Short mmCIF file of C-alpha atoms in Angstrom, two decimals:
data_model
loop_
_atom_site.label_atom_id
_atom_site.label_comp_id
_atom_site.label_asym_id
_atom_site.label_seq_id
_atom_site.Cartn_x
_atom_site.Cartn_y
_atom_site.Cartn_z
CA UNK A 52 -10.62 -17.56 -6.10
CA UNK A 53 -9.34 -16.02 -2.83
CA UNK A 54 -9.72 -12.21 -2.79
CA UNK A 55 -7.15 -10.19 -0.98
CA UNK A 56 -7.65 -6.70 0.59
CA UNK A 57 -4.46 -4.58 0.11
CA UNK A 58 -3.97 -0.94 1.15
CA UNK A 59 -2.13 1.25 -1.43
CA UNK A 60 -1.27 4.95 -1.94
CA UNK A 61 -4.36 6.62 -3.40
CA UNK A 62 -2.01 8.27 -6.00
CA UNK A 63 -1.56 4.80 -7.64
CA UNK A 64 -5.30 3.98 -7.98
CA UNK A 65 -5.77 4.91 -11.68
CA UNK A 66 -2.47 3.40 -12.63
CA UNK A 67 -3.51 0.14 -10.95
CA UNK A 68 -7.03 0.30 -12.65
CA UNK A 69 -5.19 0.66 -16.08
CA UNK A 70 -2.90 -2.28 -15.52
CA UNK A 71 -6.06 -4.30 -14.67
CA UNK A 72 -7.66 -3.33 -17.84
CA UNK A 73 -4.67 -4.26 -19.91
CA UNK A 74 -4.57 -7.62 -18.07
CA UNK A 75 -8.22 -8.28 -18.65
CA UNK A 76 -8.76 -8.37 -14.78
CA UNK A 77 -12.48 -7.54 -14.17
CA UNK A 78 -13.12 -8.97 -10.79
CA UNK A 79 -11.81 -6.29 -8.51
CA UNK A 80 -12.83 -3.26 -6.40
CA UNK A 81 -11.03 -0.14 -5.33
CA UNK A 82 -12.33 1.85 -2.28
CA UNK A 83 -11.25 5.25 -1.23
CA UNK A 84 -12.66 8.14 0.80
CA UNK A 85 -15.27 10.39 -0.86
CA UNK A 86 -17.86 12.85 0.05
CA UNK A 87 -17.84 14.97 3.25
CA UNK A 88 -17.92 12.13 5.88
CA UNK A 89 -15.42 9.92 4.10
CA UNK A 90 -16.10 6.66 6.05
CA UNK A 91 -15.62 4.21 3.31
CA UNK A 92 -12.27 3.02 4.65
CA UNK A 93 -13.27 2.73 8.33
CA UNK A 94 -14.06 -1.09 7.95
CA UNK A 95 -10.49 -1.76 6.81
CA UNK A 96 -8.65 -0.01 9.43
CA UNK A 97 -8.26 -3.14 11.74
CA UNK A 98 -6.84 -5.05 8.65
CA UNK A 99 -4.26 -2.14 8.02
CA UNK A 100 -3.44 -1.72 11.65
CA UNK A 101 -3.85 2.10 11.29
CA UNK A 102 -6.11 4.92 10.63
CA UNK A 103 -6.76 5.30 6.97
CA UNK A 104 -7.20 8.74 5.30
CA UNK A 105 -7.82 10.48 1.98
CA UNK A 106 -4.37 9.54 0.77
CA UNK A 107 -5.06 5.80 1.11
CA UNK A 108 -7.22 3.35 -0.96
CA UNK A 109 -8.06 -0.32 -0.58
CA UNK A 110 -7.86 -2.77 -3.48
CA UNK A 111 -9.84 -6.05 -3.27
CA UNK A 112 -8.61 -8.45 -5.86
CA UNK A 113 -6.89 -11.72 -6.70
CA UNK A 114 -3.61 -10.15 -6.05
CA UNK A 115 -1.59 -10.30 -2.83
CA UNK A 116 0.11 -7.21 -1.43
CA UNK A 117 3.38 -8.34 -2.86
CA UNK A 118 1.83 -9.00 -6.29
CA UNK A 119 0.15 -5.51 -6.14
CA UNK A 120 3.49 -3.73 -5.16
CA UNK A 121 5.14 -5.52 -8.07
CA UNK A 122 2.47 -4.34 -10.67
CA UNK A 123 2.83 -0.81 -9.53
CA UNK A 124 6.57 -0.78 -9.46
CA UNK A 125 6.71 -2.32 -13.01
CA UNK A 126 4.36 0.41 -14.26
CA UNK A 127 7.23 2.87 -14.27
CA UNK A 128 8.92 1.17 -17.19
CA UNK A 129 5.78 -0.51 -18.85
CA UNK A 130 5.65 0.68 -22.52
CA UNK A 131 2.34 -1.15 -22.90
CA UNK A 132 0.80 0.89 -20.00
CA UNK A 133 2.26 4.12 -21.44
CA UNK A 134 0.69 3.33 -24.94
CA UNK A 135 -2.58 2.51 -23.25
CA UNK A 136 -2.55 5.83 -21.19
CA UNK A 137 -1.67 7.68 -24.32
CA UNK A 138 -4.67 6.39 -26.26
CA UNK A 139 -6.82 7.40 -23.25
CA UNK A 140 -5.49 11.02 -23.59
CA UNK A 141 -6.04 11.06 -27.19
CA UNK A 142 -9.61 10.01 -26.81
CA UNK A 143 -10.34 12.43 -24.17
CA UNK A 144 -9.00 15.38 -26.11
CA UNK A 145 -11.30 14.53 -29.05
CA UNK A 146 -14.25 14.65 -26.70
CA UNK A 147 -13.27 17.39 -24.29
CA UNK A 148 -15.99 19.72 -25.75
CA UNK A 149 -18.58 17.42 -24.30
CA UNK A 150 -18.58 19.13 -21.00
CA UNK A 151 -21.56 21.23 -20.50
CA UNK A 152 -22.06 22.97 -17.06
CA UNK A 153 -25.68 23.07 -15.69
CA UNK A 154 -27.20 22.74 -12.37
CA UNK A 155 -29.87 20.47 -13.96
CA UNK A 156 -28.10 18.31 -16.58
CA UNK A 157 -31.25 17.53 -18.47
CA UNK A 158 -33.04 20.96 -19.02
CA UNK A 159 -34.41 22.97 -22.01
CA UNK A 160 -31.01 24.70 -22.30
CA UNK A 161 -29.19 21.34 -22.58
CA UNK A 162 -31.60 20.21 -25.48
CA UNK A 163 -31.18 23.56 -27.24
CA UNK A 164 -27.43 22.99 -27.04
CA UNK A 165 -27.67 19.47 -28.61
CA UNK A 166 -30.31 19.65 -31.22
CA UNK A 167 -29.51 22.75 -33.27
CA UNK A 168 -25.65 22.21 -33.17
CA UNK A 169 -25.99 18.51 -33.88
CA UNK A 170 -24.07 17.61 -30.94
CA UNK A 171 -24.50 13.93 -30.05
CA UNK A 172 -23.54 14.06 -26.22
CA UNK A 173 -23.80 16.58 -23.54
CA UNK A 174 -23.07 15.83 -19.82
CA UNK A 175 -22.65 17.81 -16.51
CA UNK A 176 -21.63 16.95 -12.99
CA UNK A 177 -24.14 16.55 -10.24
CA UNK A 178 -22.93 17.75 -6.87
CA UNK A 179 -19.64 19.61 -6.11
CA UNK A 180 -17.85 19.31 -9.22
CA UNK A 181 -14.64 20.89 -7.95
CA UNK A 182 -14.30 18.27 -5.17
CA UNK A 183 -15.08 15.43 -7.84
CA UNK A 184 -12.26 16.86 -9.98
CA UNK A 185 -10.00 17.37 -7.05
CA UNK A 186 -10.34 13.73 -6.05
CA UNK A 187 -9.70 12.52 -9.54
CA UNK A 188 -6.44 14.52 -9.73
CA UNK A 189 -5.60 13.04 -6.32
CA UNK A 190 -5.92 9.56 -7.66
CA UNK A 191 -3.51 10.29 -10.37
CA UNK A 192 -0.62 12.03 -8.48
CA UNK A 193 1.95 9.32 -9.56
CA UNK A 194 0.99 9.47 -13.23
CA UNK A 195 0.81 13.36 -13.23
CA UNK A 196 4.37 13.46 -11.59
CA UNK A 197 5.79 10.94 -14.23
CA UNK A 198 4.31 12.83 -17.03
CA UNK A 199 5.63 16.30 -15.68
CA UNK A 200 9.22 14.76 -15.06
CA UNK A 201 9.63 12.20 -17.95
CA UNK A 202 7.38 13.16 -20.84
CA UNK A 203 7.34 15.95 -23.21
CA UNK A 204 3.67 15.31 -24.22
CA UNK A 205 1.64 18.55 -23.77
CA UNK A 206 -1.61 16.81 -22.51
CA UNK A 207 -2.35 13.92 -20.02
CA UNK A 208 -5.72 12.35 -19.87
CA UNK A 209 -7.02 9.87 -17.63
CA UNK A 210 -10.44 8.28 -16.41
CA UNK A 211 -11.53 7.84 -12.90
CA UNK A 212 -14.37 5.51 -11.60
CA UNK A 213 -16.02 7.16 -8.54
CA UNK A 214 -17.96 5.33 -5.95
CA UNK A 215 -21.21 6.92 -6.70
CA UNK A 216 -22.88 8.58 -9.66
CA UNK A 217 -21.38 11.98 -10.18
CA UNK A 218 -23.11 13.17 -13.35
CA UNK A 219 -25.63 12.74 -16.14
CA UNK A 220 -26.46 13.96 -19.52
CA UNK A 221 -28.23 13.19 -22.84
CA UNK A 222 -27.18 11.12 -25.76
CA UNK A 223 -28.74 11.99 -29.16
CA UNK A 224 -28.25 9.91 -32.40
CA UNK A 225 -30.37 8.94 -35.42
CA UNK A 226 -32.42 6.48 -33.38
CA UNK A 227 -33.14 7.85 -29.99
CA UNK A 228 -32.56 10.48 -27.36
CA UNK A 229 -31.95 9.20 -23.87
CA UNK A 230 -30.79 10.49 -20.53
CA UNK A 231 -27.73 8.64 -18.96
CA UNK A 232 -25.86 8.67 -15.61
CA UNK A 233 -22.31 7.71 -14.88
CA UNK A 234 -19.56 7.18 -12.30
CA UNK A 235 -16.87 7.85 -15.00
CA UNK A 236 -14.95 11.11 -14.84
CA UNK A 237 -12.70 11.96 -17.64
CA UNK A 238 -9.88 14.71 -16.97
CA UNK A 239 -7.52 16.22 -19.41
CA UNK A 240 -4.55 18.04 -18.19
CA UNK A 241 -2.42 20.53 -20.14
CA UNK A 242 1.19 21.26 -19.44
CA UNK A 243 1.68 24.96 -18.50
CA UNK A 244 4.02 27.14 -20.43
CA UNK A 245 6.61 28.17 -17.84
CA UNK A 246 6.73 31.63 -19.31
CA UNK A 247 2.98 32.07 -18.81
CA UNK A 248 2.12 34.27 -15.96
CA UNK A 249 -0.42 33.26 -13.11
CA UNK A 250 -0.53 30.07 -11.05
CA UNK A 251 2.57 28.46 -9.76
CA UNK A 252 1.14 25.03 -10.80
CA UNK A 253 3.01 23.18 -13.55
CA UNK A 254 -0.22 22.08 -15.31
CA UNK A 255 -3.69 23.22 -15.72
CA UNK A 256 -7.06 21.39 -16.06
CA UNK A 257 -8.16 21.72 -19.69
CA UNK A 258 -11.40 20.01 -19.18
CA UNK A 259 -13.03 17.47 -16.98
CA UNK A 260 -16.48 15.74 -17.64
CA UNK A 261 -18.74 13.03 -16.72
CA UNK A 262 -18.37 10.51 -19.51
CA UNK A 263 -21.78 9.06 -20.72
CA UNK A 264 -20.61 7.80 -24.06
CA UNK A 265 -20.10 4.07 -25.12
CA UNK A 266 -16.60 4.44 -23.85
CA UNK A 267 -17.67 4.79 -20.21
CA UNK A 268 -17.46 1.87 -18.07
CA UNK A 269 -20.42 2.67 -15.70
CA UNK A 270 -22.85 4.77 -17.90
CA UNK A 271 -26.44 3.54 -17.63
CA UNK A 272 -29.91 4.97 -18.71
CA UNK A 273 -31.67 6.80 -15.89
CA UNK A 274 -35.07 5.67 -17.24
CA UNK A 275 -36.50 9.22 -16.70
CA UNK A 276 -38.96 10.71 -19.06
CA UNK A 277 -37.43 13.85 -20.51
CA UNK A 278 -40.40 14.84 -22.80
CA UNK A 279 -41.30 17.93 -20.37
CA UNK A 280 -37.84 19.20 -20.82
CA UNK A 281 -37.96 18.65 -24.59
CA UNK A 282 -41.35 20.44 -24.90
CA UNK A 283 -39.85 23.46 -23.05
CA UNK A 284 -36.93 23.88 -25.36
CA UNK A 285 -36.68 26.35 -28.16
CA UNK A 286 -35.58 23.78 -30.52
CA UNK A 287 -38.90 21.84 -29.98
CA UNK A 288 -41.01 24.94 -30.07
CA UNK A 289 -39.59 26.04 -33.37
CA UNK A 290 -39.97 22.56 -34.87
CA UNK A 291 -42.78 21.85 -37.37
CA UNK A 292 -45.22 19.00 -36.68
CA UNK A 293 -43.30 16.19 -38.38
CA UNK A 294 -40.05 17.16 -36.45
CA UNK A 295 -41.77 17.22 -33.06
CA UNK A 296 -43.28 13.70 -33.64
CA UNK A 297 -39.84 12.52 -34.57
CA UNK A 298 -38.32 13.98 -31.43
CA UNK A 299 -41.06 12.41 -29.18
CA UNK A 300 -40.52 9.18 -30.94
CA UNK A 301 -36.73 9.27 -30.35
CA UNK A 302 -37.27 9.87 -26.55
CA UNK A 303 -39.86 6.95 -26.40
CA UNK A 304 -37.26 4.77 -28.00
CA UNK A 305 -34.70 5.87 -25.49
CA UNK A 306 -37.04 4.78 -22.61
CA UNK A 307 -37.62 1.34 -24.08
CA UNK A 308 -34.26 0.21 -25.45
#
């Protein structure tokens, strides 16, 4: 199958990714600038015939430029796409309390957050989380504008797949405890009350978090032994002998499954 390189506006990245998901298209790649140097688009400038910037993205897929344009244009009236994005928003809202800020995602405090409160997932960003969230919003400018102008829904949620791993966290269930890393970012926006004082923006970021759950596309185990962090947590120190053995066993399972 011939693959085509097509330059699109970065604001259409997530809309196009959602269209591909609905159509079952898995063989594609979307490249855009990230990080401080932002050289990811440099190899495509000769093809584009111009300098590419942060507002651009390159799609490598089976679709030609004309077909990509048609897909994006049709998204404005695609009810199936709207329903798909609505489900993403609902899913994100149900899980928005997952976000847990920490310089070291897996630390004694994270474990103390998960175990006593019976929380099954806790994740945090690695690196400049403000820049990661800013880039995620930039990827969704078209969807945000449509939501603000045409919808009365109070929330908008979307998922962005970054080029590199942007966060990690811990999953805890009845069987195992394991550390995961991910390229998935989930962002939930809330429409702002026009009468509320403060920022001039029409929306606020309700939450944003690295998604390490089974809904994530890129989440994988880190393979790191987190027992030293477990043993330093208050939850472990206060556990009796049987509970400690069970926690150690869960971590060992997480390393081998």
